[in-house]
Coordinates of C-alpha atoms in Angstrom, one line a residue:
X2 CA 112.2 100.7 -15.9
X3 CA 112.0 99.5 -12.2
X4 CA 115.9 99.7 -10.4
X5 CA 116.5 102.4 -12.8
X6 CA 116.0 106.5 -12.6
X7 CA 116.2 109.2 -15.3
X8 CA 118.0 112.5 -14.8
X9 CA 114.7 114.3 -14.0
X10 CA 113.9 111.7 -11.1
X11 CA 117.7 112.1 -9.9
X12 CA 117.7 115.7 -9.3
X13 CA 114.4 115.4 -7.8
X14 CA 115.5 113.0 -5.2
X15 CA 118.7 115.1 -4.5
X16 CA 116.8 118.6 -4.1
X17 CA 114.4 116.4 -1.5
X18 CA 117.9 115.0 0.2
X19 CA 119.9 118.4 0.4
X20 CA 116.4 119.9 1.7
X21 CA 116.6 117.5 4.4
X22 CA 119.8 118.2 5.6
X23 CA 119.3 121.7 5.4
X24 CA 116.4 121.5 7.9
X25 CA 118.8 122.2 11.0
X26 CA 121.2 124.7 9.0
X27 CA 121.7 128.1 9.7
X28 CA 119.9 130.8 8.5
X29 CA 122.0 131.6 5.4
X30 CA 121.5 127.8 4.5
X31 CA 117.5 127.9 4.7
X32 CA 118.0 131.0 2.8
X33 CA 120.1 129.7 0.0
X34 CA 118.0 126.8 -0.5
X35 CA 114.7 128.9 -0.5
X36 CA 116.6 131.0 -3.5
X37 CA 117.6 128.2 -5.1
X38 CA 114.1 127.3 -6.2
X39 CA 112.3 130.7 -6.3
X40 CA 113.6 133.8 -7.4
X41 CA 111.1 137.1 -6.4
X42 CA 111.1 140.1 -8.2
X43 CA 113.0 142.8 -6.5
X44 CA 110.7 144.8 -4.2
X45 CA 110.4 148.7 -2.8
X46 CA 112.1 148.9 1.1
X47 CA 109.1 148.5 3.5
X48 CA 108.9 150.5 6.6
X49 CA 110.9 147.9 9.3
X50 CA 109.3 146.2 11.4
X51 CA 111.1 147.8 14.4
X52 CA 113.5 150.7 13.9
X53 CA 117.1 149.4 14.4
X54 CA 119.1 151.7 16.8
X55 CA 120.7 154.9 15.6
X56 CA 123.5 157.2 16.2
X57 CA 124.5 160.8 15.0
X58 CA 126.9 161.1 12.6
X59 CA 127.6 164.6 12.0
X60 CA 124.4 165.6 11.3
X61 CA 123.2 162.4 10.1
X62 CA 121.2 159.8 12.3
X63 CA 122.6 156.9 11.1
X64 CA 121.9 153.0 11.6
X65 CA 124.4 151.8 13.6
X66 CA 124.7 148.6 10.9
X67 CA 126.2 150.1 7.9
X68 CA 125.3 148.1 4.3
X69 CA 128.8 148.3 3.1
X70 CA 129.3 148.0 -0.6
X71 CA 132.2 146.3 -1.6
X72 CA 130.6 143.1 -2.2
X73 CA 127.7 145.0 -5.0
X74 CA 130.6 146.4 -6.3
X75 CA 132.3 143.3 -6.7
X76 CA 135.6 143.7 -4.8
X77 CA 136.4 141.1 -2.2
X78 CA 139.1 140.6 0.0
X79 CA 139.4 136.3 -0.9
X80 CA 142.8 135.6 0.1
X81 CA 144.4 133.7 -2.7
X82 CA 140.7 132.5 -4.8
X83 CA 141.4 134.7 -7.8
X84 CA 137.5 133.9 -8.7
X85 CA 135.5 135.5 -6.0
X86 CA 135.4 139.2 -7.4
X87 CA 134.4 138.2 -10.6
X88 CA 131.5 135.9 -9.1
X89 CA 130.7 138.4 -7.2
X90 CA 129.8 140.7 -10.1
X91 CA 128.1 137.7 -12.0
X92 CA 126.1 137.3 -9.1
X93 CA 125.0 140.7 -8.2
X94 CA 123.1 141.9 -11.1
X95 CA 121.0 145.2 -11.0
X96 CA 118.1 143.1 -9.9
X97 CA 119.8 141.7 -7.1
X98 CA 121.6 144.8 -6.0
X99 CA 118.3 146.5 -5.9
X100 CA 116.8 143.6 -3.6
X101 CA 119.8 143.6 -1.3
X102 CA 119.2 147.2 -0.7
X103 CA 115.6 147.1 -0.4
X104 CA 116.2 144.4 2.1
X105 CA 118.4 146.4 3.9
X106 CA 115.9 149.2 4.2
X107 CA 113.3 147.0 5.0
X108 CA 115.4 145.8 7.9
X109 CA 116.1 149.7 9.3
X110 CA 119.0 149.9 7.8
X111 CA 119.1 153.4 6.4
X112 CA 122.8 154.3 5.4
X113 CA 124.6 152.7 2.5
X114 CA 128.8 153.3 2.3
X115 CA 129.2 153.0 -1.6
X116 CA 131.9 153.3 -3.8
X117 CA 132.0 156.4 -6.2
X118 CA 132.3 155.8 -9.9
X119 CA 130.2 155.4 -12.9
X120 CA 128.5 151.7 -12.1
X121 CA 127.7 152.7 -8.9
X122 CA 126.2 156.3 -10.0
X123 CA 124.0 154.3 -12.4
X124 CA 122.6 151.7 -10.1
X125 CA 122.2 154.2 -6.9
X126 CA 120.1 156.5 -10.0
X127 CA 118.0 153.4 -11.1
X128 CA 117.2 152.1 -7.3
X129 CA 115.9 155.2 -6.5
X130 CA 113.9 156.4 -9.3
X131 CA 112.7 152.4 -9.3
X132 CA 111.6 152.5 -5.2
X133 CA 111.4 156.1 -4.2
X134 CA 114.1 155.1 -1.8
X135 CA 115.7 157.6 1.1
X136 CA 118.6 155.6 1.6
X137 CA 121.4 157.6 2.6
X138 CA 124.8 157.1 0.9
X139 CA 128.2 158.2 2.1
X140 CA 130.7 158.2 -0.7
X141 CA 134.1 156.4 -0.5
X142 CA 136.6 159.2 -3.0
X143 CA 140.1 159.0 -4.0
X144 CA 142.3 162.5 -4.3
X145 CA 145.0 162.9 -6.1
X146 CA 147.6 166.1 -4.8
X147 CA 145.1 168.8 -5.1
X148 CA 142.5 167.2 -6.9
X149 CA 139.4 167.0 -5.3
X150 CA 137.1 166.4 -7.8
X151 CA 135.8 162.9 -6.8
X152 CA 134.6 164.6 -3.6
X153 CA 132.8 167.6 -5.8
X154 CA 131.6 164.5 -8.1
X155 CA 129.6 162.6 -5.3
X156 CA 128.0 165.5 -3.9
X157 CA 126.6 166.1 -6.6
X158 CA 125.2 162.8 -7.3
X159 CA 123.4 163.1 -3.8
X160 CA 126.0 161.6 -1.3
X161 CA 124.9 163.0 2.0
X162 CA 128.8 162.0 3.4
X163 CA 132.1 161.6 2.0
X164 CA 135.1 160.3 3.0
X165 CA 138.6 159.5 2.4
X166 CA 140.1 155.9 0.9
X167 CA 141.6 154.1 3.6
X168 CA 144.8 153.1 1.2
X169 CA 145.1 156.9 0.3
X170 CA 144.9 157.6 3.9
X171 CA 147.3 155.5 4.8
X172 CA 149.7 156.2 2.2
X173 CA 149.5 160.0 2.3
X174 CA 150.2 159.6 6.5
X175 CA 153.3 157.6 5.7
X176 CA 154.9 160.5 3.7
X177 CA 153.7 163.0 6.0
X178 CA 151.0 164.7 4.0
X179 CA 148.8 165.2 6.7
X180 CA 148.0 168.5 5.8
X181 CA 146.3 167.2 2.2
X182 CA 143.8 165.0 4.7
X183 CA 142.7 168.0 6.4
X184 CA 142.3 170.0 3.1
X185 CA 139.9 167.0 1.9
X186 CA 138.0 167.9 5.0
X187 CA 137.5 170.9 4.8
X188 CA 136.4 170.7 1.1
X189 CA 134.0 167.8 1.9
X190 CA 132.4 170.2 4.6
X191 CA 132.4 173.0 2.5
X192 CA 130.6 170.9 -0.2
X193 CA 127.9 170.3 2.5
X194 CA 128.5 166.7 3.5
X195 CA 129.4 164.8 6.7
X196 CA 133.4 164.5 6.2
X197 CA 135.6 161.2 6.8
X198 CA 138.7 159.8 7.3
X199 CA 139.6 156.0 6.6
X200 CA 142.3 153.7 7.5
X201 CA 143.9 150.7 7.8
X202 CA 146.4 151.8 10.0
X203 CA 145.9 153.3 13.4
X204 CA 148.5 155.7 12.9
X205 CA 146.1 157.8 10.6
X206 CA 144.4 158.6 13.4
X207 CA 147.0 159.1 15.7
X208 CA 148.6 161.6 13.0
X209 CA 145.3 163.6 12.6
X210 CA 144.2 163.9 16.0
X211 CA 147.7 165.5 16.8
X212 CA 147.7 167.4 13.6
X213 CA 144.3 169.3 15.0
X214 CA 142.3 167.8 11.4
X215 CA 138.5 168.0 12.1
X216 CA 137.2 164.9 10.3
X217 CA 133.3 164.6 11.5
X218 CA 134.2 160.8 11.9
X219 CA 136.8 158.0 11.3
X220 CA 136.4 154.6 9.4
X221 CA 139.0 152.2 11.2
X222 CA 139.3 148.4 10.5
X223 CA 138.6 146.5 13.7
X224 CA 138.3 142.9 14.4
X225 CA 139.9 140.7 16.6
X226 CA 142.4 139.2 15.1
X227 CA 141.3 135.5 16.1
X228 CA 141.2 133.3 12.7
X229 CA 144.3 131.6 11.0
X230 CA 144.5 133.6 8.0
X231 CA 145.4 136.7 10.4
X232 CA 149.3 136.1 10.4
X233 CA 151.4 136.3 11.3
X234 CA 153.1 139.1 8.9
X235 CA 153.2 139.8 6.7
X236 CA 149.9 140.7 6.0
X237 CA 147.6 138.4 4.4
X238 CA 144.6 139.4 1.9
X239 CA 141.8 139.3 5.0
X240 CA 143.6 141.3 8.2
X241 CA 143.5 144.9 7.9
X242 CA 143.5 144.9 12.2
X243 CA 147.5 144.3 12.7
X244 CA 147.4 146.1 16.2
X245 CA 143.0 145.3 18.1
X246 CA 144.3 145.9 21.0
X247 CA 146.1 148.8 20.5
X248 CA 143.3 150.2 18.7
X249 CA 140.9 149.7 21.1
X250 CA 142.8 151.4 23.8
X251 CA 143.4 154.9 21.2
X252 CA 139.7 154.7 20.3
X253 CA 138.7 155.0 23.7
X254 CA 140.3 158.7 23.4
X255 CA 138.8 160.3 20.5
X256 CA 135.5 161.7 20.8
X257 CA 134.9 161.7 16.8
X258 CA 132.1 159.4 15.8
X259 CA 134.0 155.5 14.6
X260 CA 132.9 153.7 11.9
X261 CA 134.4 150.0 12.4
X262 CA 134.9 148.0 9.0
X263 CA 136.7 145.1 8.1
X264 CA 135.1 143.1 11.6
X265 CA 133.9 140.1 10.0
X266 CA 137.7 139.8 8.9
X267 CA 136.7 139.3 5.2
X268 CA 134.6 136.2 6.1
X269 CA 136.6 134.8 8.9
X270 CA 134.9 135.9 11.9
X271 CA 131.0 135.1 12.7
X272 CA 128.5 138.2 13.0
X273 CA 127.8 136.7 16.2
X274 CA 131.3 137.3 17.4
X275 CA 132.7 140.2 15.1
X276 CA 129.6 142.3 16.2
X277 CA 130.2 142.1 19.5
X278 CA 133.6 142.5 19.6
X279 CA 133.5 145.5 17.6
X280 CA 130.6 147.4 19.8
X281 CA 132.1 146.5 23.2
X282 CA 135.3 147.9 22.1
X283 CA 134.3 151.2 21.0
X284 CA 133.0 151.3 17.4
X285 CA 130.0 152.9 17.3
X286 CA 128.6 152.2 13.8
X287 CA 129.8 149.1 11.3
X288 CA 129.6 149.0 8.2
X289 CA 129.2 145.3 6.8
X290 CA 129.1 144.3 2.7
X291 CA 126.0 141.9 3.2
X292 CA 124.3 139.1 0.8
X293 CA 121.2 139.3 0.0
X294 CA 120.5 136.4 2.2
X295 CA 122.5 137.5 5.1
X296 CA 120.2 141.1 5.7
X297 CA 118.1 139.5 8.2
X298 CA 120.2 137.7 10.2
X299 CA 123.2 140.5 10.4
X300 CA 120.5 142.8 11.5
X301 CA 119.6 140.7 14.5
X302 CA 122.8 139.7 15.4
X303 CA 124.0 143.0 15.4
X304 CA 120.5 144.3 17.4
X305 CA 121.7 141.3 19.9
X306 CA 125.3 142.4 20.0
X307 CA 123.8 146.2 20.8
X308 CA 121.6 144.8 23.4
X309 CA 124.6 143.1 25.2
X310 CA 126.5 146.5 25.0
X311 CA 124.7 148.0 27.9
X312 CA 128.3 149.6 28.9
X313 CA 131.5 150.0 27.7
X314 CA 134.6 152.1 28.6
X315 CA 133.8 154.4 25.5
X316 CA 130.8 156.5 25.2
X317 CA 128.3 156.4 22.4
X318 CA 128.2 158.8 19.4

């Protein structure tokens, strides 16, 4: 009837408004909107376009953008919104895991950081028999006194590097176990991998670099510090980066290859900022849990943030 509209016309004339106003958005906006009404299958990582820069880890070349994996695994650092991990495993079913990583690929992204444990094991099995992919995977392991079977575990599920939890890191430093860190290493090694250390806390690395432990590089959180949810303490769900400046300043002394997580400041901080923060200050890889819709735009903000880091108090690994 004329001055009325059914439901179907409604939602039609909404989609055509909120396409509208999505015509300026950002990137991840267009993106969203273009998934909201087509869904592709999954494809096979294409060759990128152009390679994205690469560093040596260990023995490993090594993007220096990281797909980091504790968004595919469902674990997110949301502050007080109880709901976020368990949308995130709603949302990233094996179909859209296995896009986010072709994507990656696709991109030049060649290194995954992935939790160990049986969900990942599956879908790292079924992503590669489905695409023939090469991506590498470094494995994030927990030990336990002298228990080193996680590390034994992911080597022989094909992790090409393995480090340390941060927490356990952390924890183990603080009781002044430093000497069970440099045993994980020198298993790791000895299982033929690359060989990590993670942490929250910069005094990890302080403790390890006196100590003489041989790690073949370090994951340390690193991000400015700039957002309201930062603090002050005590420590809210998103920091992990209590000390930037402090960190920055150590960094710039150790030699070992540094893998800089936690820069986007669980959300906080825009790639645009966090990349470049992290690179001018010394990290020389990140690693970065990524949407599917994000790949593309991460992997040119972070080729930007590279291109601006022409020099920097700390060399390159």
């Amino acid at each position: 009837m004329p001055g009325q509209i059914n439901r179907r016309g409604f939602l039609r004339q909404a989609t055509i408004a909120s396409s509208a106003a999505l015509v300026a958005g950002s990137f991840e906006e267009r993106a969203l909107l273009a998934q909201a009404t087509s869904a592709p299958a999954p494809q096979p990582p294409a060759a990128p376009a152009r390679p994205f820069p690469r560093g040596k880890l260990g023995r490993l070349e090594v993007s220096r953008l990281i797909c980091g994996g504790n968004l595919i695994s469902g674990f997110a650092h949301s502050r007080d919104l109880i709901y976020v991990s368990p949308l995130l495993k709603h949302y990233f079913t094996d179909a859209k895991v296995f896009e986010t990583l072709a994507l990656c690929e696709a991109h030049g992204i060649n290194t995954a950081i992935l939790r160990l444990d049986d969900e990942t094991l599956r879908l790292l099995a079924a992503y590669r028999q489905r695409t023939g992919s090469t991506l590498q995977w470094i494995a994030q392991v927990k030990i336990a006194g002298d228990d080193f079977g996680e590390i034994r575990r992911a080597v022989a599920h094909g992790a090409v590097g393995v480090y340390v939890h941060g927490g356990v890191c952390d924890d183990l430093v603080a009781a002044g176990r430093v000497n069970l860190l440099a045993r994980a290493v020198a298993e790791i090694k000895q299982q033929g991998a690359v060989a990590g250390l993670a942490a929250h806390a910069l005094e990890v690395v302080k403790a390890c670099e006196r100590a003489g432990v041989a790690p073949d590089f370090y994951m340390k959180t690193f991000n400015s510090k700039r957002y309201w949810s930062a603090g002050p303490m005590p420590r809210h769900d998103s920091v992990w980066e209590e000390t930037p400046e402090e960190t920055r300043a150590f960094m710039e002394e150790v030699e070992r290859p540094w893998i800089a997580y936690k820069v986007l400041g669980a959300g906080a901080i825009h790639p645009r900022e966090g990349f470049q923060y992290a690179f001018q200050h010394g990290a020389d890889f990140l690693c970065v849990g990524m949407f599917d819709f994000q790949v593309a735009e991460d992997v040119e903000l972070a080729r930007l943030a590279l291109e601006k880091t022409r020099s920097r108090p700390r060399a390159w690994a």
